[in-house]
Every structure is written in structure tokens, then in C-alpha cells.
Amino acid sequence: MSSRLLQVAEEEIRLHSVKFTMDDMARKLRMSKSTLYQQASSKEELIRMVCEFSMNKFTKEQGKILASSISVKEKLLQYCQLFVETFWALPDGFYKDLEIHYPNIWEDWMDFKLEQFENMIDLLEEGVHQGVFRPVNLNILRMILITSTKNITDADFLKEQNMTGSDAMQVLEEIILKGKEK
């Protein structure tokens, strides 16, 4: 798998969600479709490759954050930023398209995303133990995060608010981490 292939596929996904064509891919890569199909046997496989690349990249960056010697609060802030950059870097309708057209890939992506919420809760627990964060019911907070991120990144809601998924997630992050205090 070439990095150029993944780069062009990510670009196509950003522009067209899952509605890009392999013809467009081959043209942009300046290769024949048969050569393209040697690297990715189907559009579904190509989309899976892009998602797996993103998950692996996330895991690598997450490891760096968790292993660093910075404060737990800074780790949480960096983790949240990584979360936004990874899960909301794609077009707002991408996840709905993925769910409809490639449900197995969508399910794998959602399972991975839910695992990352668990890691976020672990950081919050660590912060509570260190006295950095006040104790709250972390099970409720987990559910708030999961349901909020799903609902506020709905394509119709975002269009109505004139926001991107990344914009909405940054607002949620600010509210959750900083509260409403002045």
C-alpha cells in the first residue's frame, strides 16, 4: 500500500465522502485502473485502508501523549485535540454514508471510537486521583460524551448551525473541560 494511494483516497473522501469513483482515483494517481486494483481490490477495501490508516495513526499519537511527562490535564487536552482531528477531519456526512454503504467498516470505526472514549475516561479518572479534576460520575460523563458527539455532529444540525463537526467538537470540549464558569 503506497502512501500516495492513501493520500489521494483521503482527499477524495474529504471532497466526495464515499461517493468518489475508482476512475477518479486512477486518473489522479496517473495509473491504470488495473494497477489501482492491484493495490486495492475494491473501493470498499480502499475505504477500509484509509480508516485503518487513520486508526493506526491515532493509536501511535495516543501512545506518545500517554507516555509523555506532561500533566494529566495537558494530556487530556492533547487527547481531545487528537480526537477531534481524527474523528471529525472527514466531511460531515461521511459517517452516515459509511453506515449506509459500508456497514462493516462503519461498525469497526465506531468500535474504535468507543474504545477511545474509554481512554479519555481513564485520563479523567487519573486527574481525579491526582486532585486536578473534581470527582464526577464518570459513567454519566462517558454517556454525555458519546451521545453528544453523535448528536452534535449530525450533518443536518451542523448545516443549520453553519458549523463543521470539528467546530462543534471544539465547543463541546471547551464546555466539558472548562465548564460555564467565568
PDB file of N, CA, C and O in Angstrom, residues 125-157:
ATOM      1  N   GLU A 125     -10.159   9.914  35.195  1.00  0.00           N
ATOM      2  CA  GLU A 125     -10.002   9.223  36.486  1.00  0.00           C
ATOM      3  C   GLU A 125      -8.640   9.523  37.103  1.00  0.00           C
ATOM      4  O   GLU A 125      -8.533   9.784  38.299  1.00  0.00           O
ATOM      5  N   GLU A 126      -7.612   9.469  36.269  1.00  0.00           N
ATOM      6  CA  GLU A 126      -6.263   9.779  36.750  1.00  0.00           C
ATOM      7  C   GLU A 126      -6.210  11.205  37.292  1.00  0.00           C
ATOM      8  O   GLU A 126      -5.625  11.459  38.344  1.00  0.00           O
ATOM      9  N   GLY A 127      -6.854  12.132  36.584  1.00  0.00           N
ATOM     10  CA  GLY A 127      -6.890  13.521  37.038  1.00  0.00           C
ATOM     11  C   GLY A 127      -7.641  13.685  38.340  1.00  0.00           C
ATOM     12  O   GLY A 127      -7.254  14.494  39.196  1.00  0.00           O
ATOM     13  N   VAL A 128      -8.703  12.919  38.529  1.00  0.00           N
ATOM     14  CA  VAL A 128      -9.451  12.952  39.797  1.00  0.00           C
ATOM     15  C   VAL A 128      -8.553  12.449  40.921  1.00  0.00           C
ATOM     16  O   VAL A 128      -8.470  13.058  41.994  1.00  0.00           O
ATOM     17  N   HIS A 129      -7.852  11.334  40.693  1.00  0.00           N
ATOM     18  CA  HIS A 129      -6.949  10.767  41.712  1.00  0.00           C
ATOM     19  C   HIS A 129      -5.826  11.746  42.076  1.00  0.00           C
ATOM     20  O   HIS A 129      -5.407  11.804  43.227  1.00  0.00           O
ATOM     21  N   GLN A 130      -5.375  12.515  41.096  1.00  0.00           N
ATOM     22  CA  GLN A 130      -4.302  13.481  41.347  1.00  0.00           C
ATOM     23  C   GLN A 130      -4.830  14.794  41.934  1.00  0.00           C
ATOM     24  O   GLN A 130      -4.047  15.667  42.275  1.00  0.00           O
ATOM     25  N   GLY A 131      -6.155  14.933  42.006  1.00  0.00           N
ATOM     26  CA  GLY A 131      -6.728  16.155  42.548  1.00  0.00           C
ATOM     27  C   GLY A 131      -6.790  17.298  41.539  1.00  0.00           C
ATOM     28  O   GLY A 131      -7.075  18.439  41.896  1.00  0.00           O
ATOM     29  N   VAL A 132      -6.557  16.991  40.265  1.00  0.00           N
ATOM     30  CA  VAL A 132      -6.591  18.006  39.208  1.00  0.00           C
ATOM     31  C   VAL A 132      -8.029  18.297  38.792  1.00  0.00           C
ATOM     32  O   VAL A 132      -8.383  19.430  38.494  1.00  0.00           O
ATOM     33  N   PHE A 133      -8.858  17.253  38.763  1.00  0.00           N
ATOM     34  CA  PHE A 133     -10.263  17.391  38.390  1.00  0.00           C
ATOM     35  C   PHE A 133     -11.128  17.012  39.582  1.00  0.00           C
ATOM     36  O   PHE A 133     -10.764  16.148  40.371  1.00  0.00           O
ATOM     37  N   ARG A 134     -12.273  17.656  39.679  1.00  0.00           N
ATOM     38  CA  ARG A 134     -13.176  17.308  40.764  1.00  0.00           C
ATOM     39  C   ARG A 134     -13.887  16.003  40.431  1.00  0.00           C
ATOM     40  O   ARG A 134     -14.108  15.687  39.266  1.00  0.00           O
ATOM     41  N   PRO A 135     -14.223  15.236  41.454  1.00  0.00           N
ATOM     42  CA  PRO A 135     -14.911  13.959  41.200  1.00  0.00           C
ATOM     43  C   PRO A 135     -16.305  14.197  40.619  1.00  0.00           C
ATOM     44  O   PRO A 135     -17.047  15.059  41.081  1.00  0.00           O
ATOM     45  N   VAL A 136     -16.624  13.464  39.583  1.00  0.00           N
ATOM     46  CA  VAL A 136     -17.960  13.449  38.995  1.00  0.00           C
ATOM     47  C   VAL A 136     -18.273  12.007  38.648  1.00  0.00           C
ATOM     48  O   VAL A 136     -17.388  11.153  38.637  1.00  0.00           O
ATOM     49  N   ASN A 137     -19.519  11.738  38.337  1.00  0.00           N
ATOM     50  CA  ASN A 137     -19.896  10.402  37.910  1.00  0.00           C
ATOM     51  C   ASN A 137     -19.375  10.202  36.488  1.00  0.00           C
ATOM     52  O   ASN A 137     -19.924  10.726  35.527  1.00  0.00           O
ATOM     53  N   LEU A 138     -18.289   9.433  36.365  1.00  0.00           N
ATOM     54  CA  LEU A 138     -17.641   9.262  35.070  1.00  0.00           C
ATOM     55  C   LEU A 138     -18.463   8.412  34.105  1.00  0.00           C
ATOM     56  O   LEU A 138     -18.329   8.564  32.894  1.00  0.00           O
ATOM     57  N   ASN A 139     -19.336   7.553  34.635  1.00  0.00           N
ATOM     58  CA  ASN A 139     -20.217   6.795  33.744  1.00  0.00           C
ATOM     59  C   ASN A 139     -21.207   7.723  33.049  1.00  0.00           C
ATOM     60  O   ASN A 139     -21.493   7.563  31.862  1.00  0.00           O
ATOM     61  N   ILE A 140     -21.720   8.684  33.790  1.00  0.00           N
ATOM     62  CA  ILE A 140     -22.634   9.672  33.199  1.00  0.00           C
ATOM     63  C   ILE A 140     -21.870  10.534  32.204  1.00  0.00           C
ATOM     64  O   ILE A 140     -22.344  10.793  31.094  1.00  0.00           O
ATOM     65  N   LEU A 141     -20.669  10.974  32.575  1.00  0.00           N
ATOM     66  CA  LEU A 141     -19.864  11.799  31.678  1.00  0.00           C
ATOM     67  C   LEU A 141     -19.547  11.043  30.388  1.00  0.00           C
ATOM     68  O   LEU A 141     -19.627  11.607  29.294  1.00  0.00           O
ATOM     69  N   ARG A 142     -19.209   9.761  30.499  1.00  0.00           N
ATOM     70  CA  ARG A 142     -18.944   8.941  29.311  1.00  0.00           C
ATOM     71  C   ARG A 142     -20.164   8.960  28.389  1.00  0.00           C
ATOM     72  O   ARG A 142     -20.054   9.160  27.188  1.00  0.00           O
ATOM     73  N   MET A 143     -21.354   8.746  28.965  1.00  0.00           N
ATOM     74  CA  MET A 143     -22.574   8.721  28.160  1.00  0.00           C
ATOM     75  C   MET A 143     -22.851  10.099  27.548  1.00  0.00           C
ATOM     76  O   MET A 143     -23.275  10.195  26.392  1.00  0.00           O
ATOM     77  N   ILE A 144     -22.602  11.152  28.302  1.00  0.00           N
ATOM     78  CA  ILE A 144     -22.775  12.515  27.764  1.00  0.00           C
ATOM     79  C   ILE A 144     -21.862  12.709  26.558  1.00  0.00           C
ATOM     80  O   ILE A 144     -22.282  13.230  25.522  1.00  0.00           O
ATOM     81  N   LEU A 145     -20.613  12.303  26.695  1.00  0.00           N
ATOM     82  CA  LEU A 145     -19.655  12.466  25.593  1.00  0.00           C
ATOM     83  C   LEU A 145     -20.067  11.665  24.365  1.00  0.00           C
ATOM     84  O   LEU A 145     -20.048  12.177  23.240  1.00  0.00           O
ATOM     85  N   ILE A 146     -20.453  10.427  24.580  1.00  0.00           N
ATOM     86  CA  ILE A 146     -20.808   9.556  23.452  1.00  0.00           C
ATOM     87  C   ILE A 146     -22.044  10.089  22.730  1.00  0.00           C
ATOM     88  O   ILE A 146     -22.053  10.231  21.509  1.00  0.00           O
ATOM     89  N   THR A 147     -23.093  10.378  23.482  1.00  0.00           N
ATOM     90  CA  THR A 147     -24.332  10.829  22.837  1.00  0.00           C
ATOM     91  C   THR A 147     -24.188  12.241  22.272  1.00  0.00           C
ATOM     92  O   THR A 147     -24.715  12.527  21.197  1.00  0.00           O
ATOM     93  N   SER A 148     -23.460  13.100  22.976  1.00  0.00           N
ATOM     94  CA  SER A 148     -23.269  14.469  22.482  1.00  0.00           C
ATOM     95  C   SER A 148     -22.501  14.481  21.176  1.00  0.00           C
ATOM     96  O   SER A 148     -22.873  15.182  20.234  1.00  0.00           O
ATOM     97  N   THR A 149     -21.422  13.727  21.125  1.00  0.00           N
ATOM     98  CA  THR A 149     -20.616  13.746  19.899  1.00  0.00           C
ATOM     99  C   THR A 149     -21.405  13.184  18.718  1.00  0.00           C
ATOM    100  O   THR A 149     -21.248  13.648  17.596  1.00  0.00           O
ATOM    101  N   LYS A 150     -22.272  12.231  18.983  1.00  0.00           N
ATOM    102  CA  LYS A 150     -23.091  11.691  17.891  1.00  0.00           C
ATOM    103  C   LYS A 150     -24.117  12.717  17.431  1.00  0.00           C
ATOM    104  O   LYS A 150     -24.282  12.957  16.242  1.00  0.00           O
ATOM    105  N   ASN A 151     -24.796  13.338  18.374  1.00  0.00           N
ATOM    106  CA  ASN A 151     -25.886  14.249  18.023  1.00  0.00           C
ATOM    107  C   ASN A 151     -25.415  15.594  17.487  1.00  0.00           C
ATOM    108  O   ASN A 151     -26.012  16.115  16.547  1.00  0.00           O
ATOM    109  N   ILE A 152     -24.376  16.170  18.065  1.00  0.00           N
ATOM    110  CA  ILE A 152     -23.970  17.493  17.582  1.00  0.00           C
ATOM    111  C   ILE A 152     -23.163  17.437  16.298  1.00  0.00           C
ATOM    112  O   ILE A 152     -22.916  18.462  15.690  1.00  0.00           O
ATOM    113  N   THR A 153     -22.796  16.242  15.882  1.00  0.00           N
ATOM    114  CA  THR A 153     -22.106  16.137  14.597  1.00  0.00           C
ATOM    115  C   THR A 153     -23.027  15.620  13.495  1.00  0.00           C
ATOM    116  O   THR A 153     -22.569  15.266  12.412  1.00  0.00           O
ATOM    117  N   ASP A 154     -24.327  15.617  13.747  1.00  0.00           N
ATOM    118  CA  ASP A 154     -25.312  15.274  12.729  1.00  0.00           C
ATOM    119  C   ASP A 154     -25.231  16.309  11.602  1.00  0.00           C
ATOM    120  O   ASP A 154     -25.217  17.515  11.858  1.00  0.00           O
ATOM    121  N   ALA A 155     -25.159  15.844  10.366  1.00  0.00           N
ATOM    122  CA  ALA A 155     -24.961  16.740   9.222  1.00  0.00           C
ATOM    123  C   ALA A 155     -26.035  17.820   9.135  1.00  0.00           C
ATOM    124  O   ALA A 155     -25.726  18.985   8.845  1.00  0.00           O
ATOM    125  N   ASP A 156     -27.304  17.480   9.377  1.00  0.00           N
ATOM    126  CA  ASP A 156     -28.381  18.473   9.305  1.00  0.00           C
ATOM    127  C   ASP A 156     -28.224  19.535  10.391  1.00  0.00           C
ATOM    128  O   ASP A 156     -28.394  20.732  10.135  1.00  0.00           O
ATOM    129  N   PHE A 157     -27.909  19.102  11.610  1.00  0.00           N
ATOM    130  CA  PHE A 157     -27.702  20.050  12.702  1.00  0.00           C
ATOM    131  C   PHE A 157     -26.536  20.997  12.384  1.00  0.00           C
ATOM    132  O   PHE A 157     -26.637  22.214  12.583  1.00  0.00           O
TER     133      PHE A 157
END
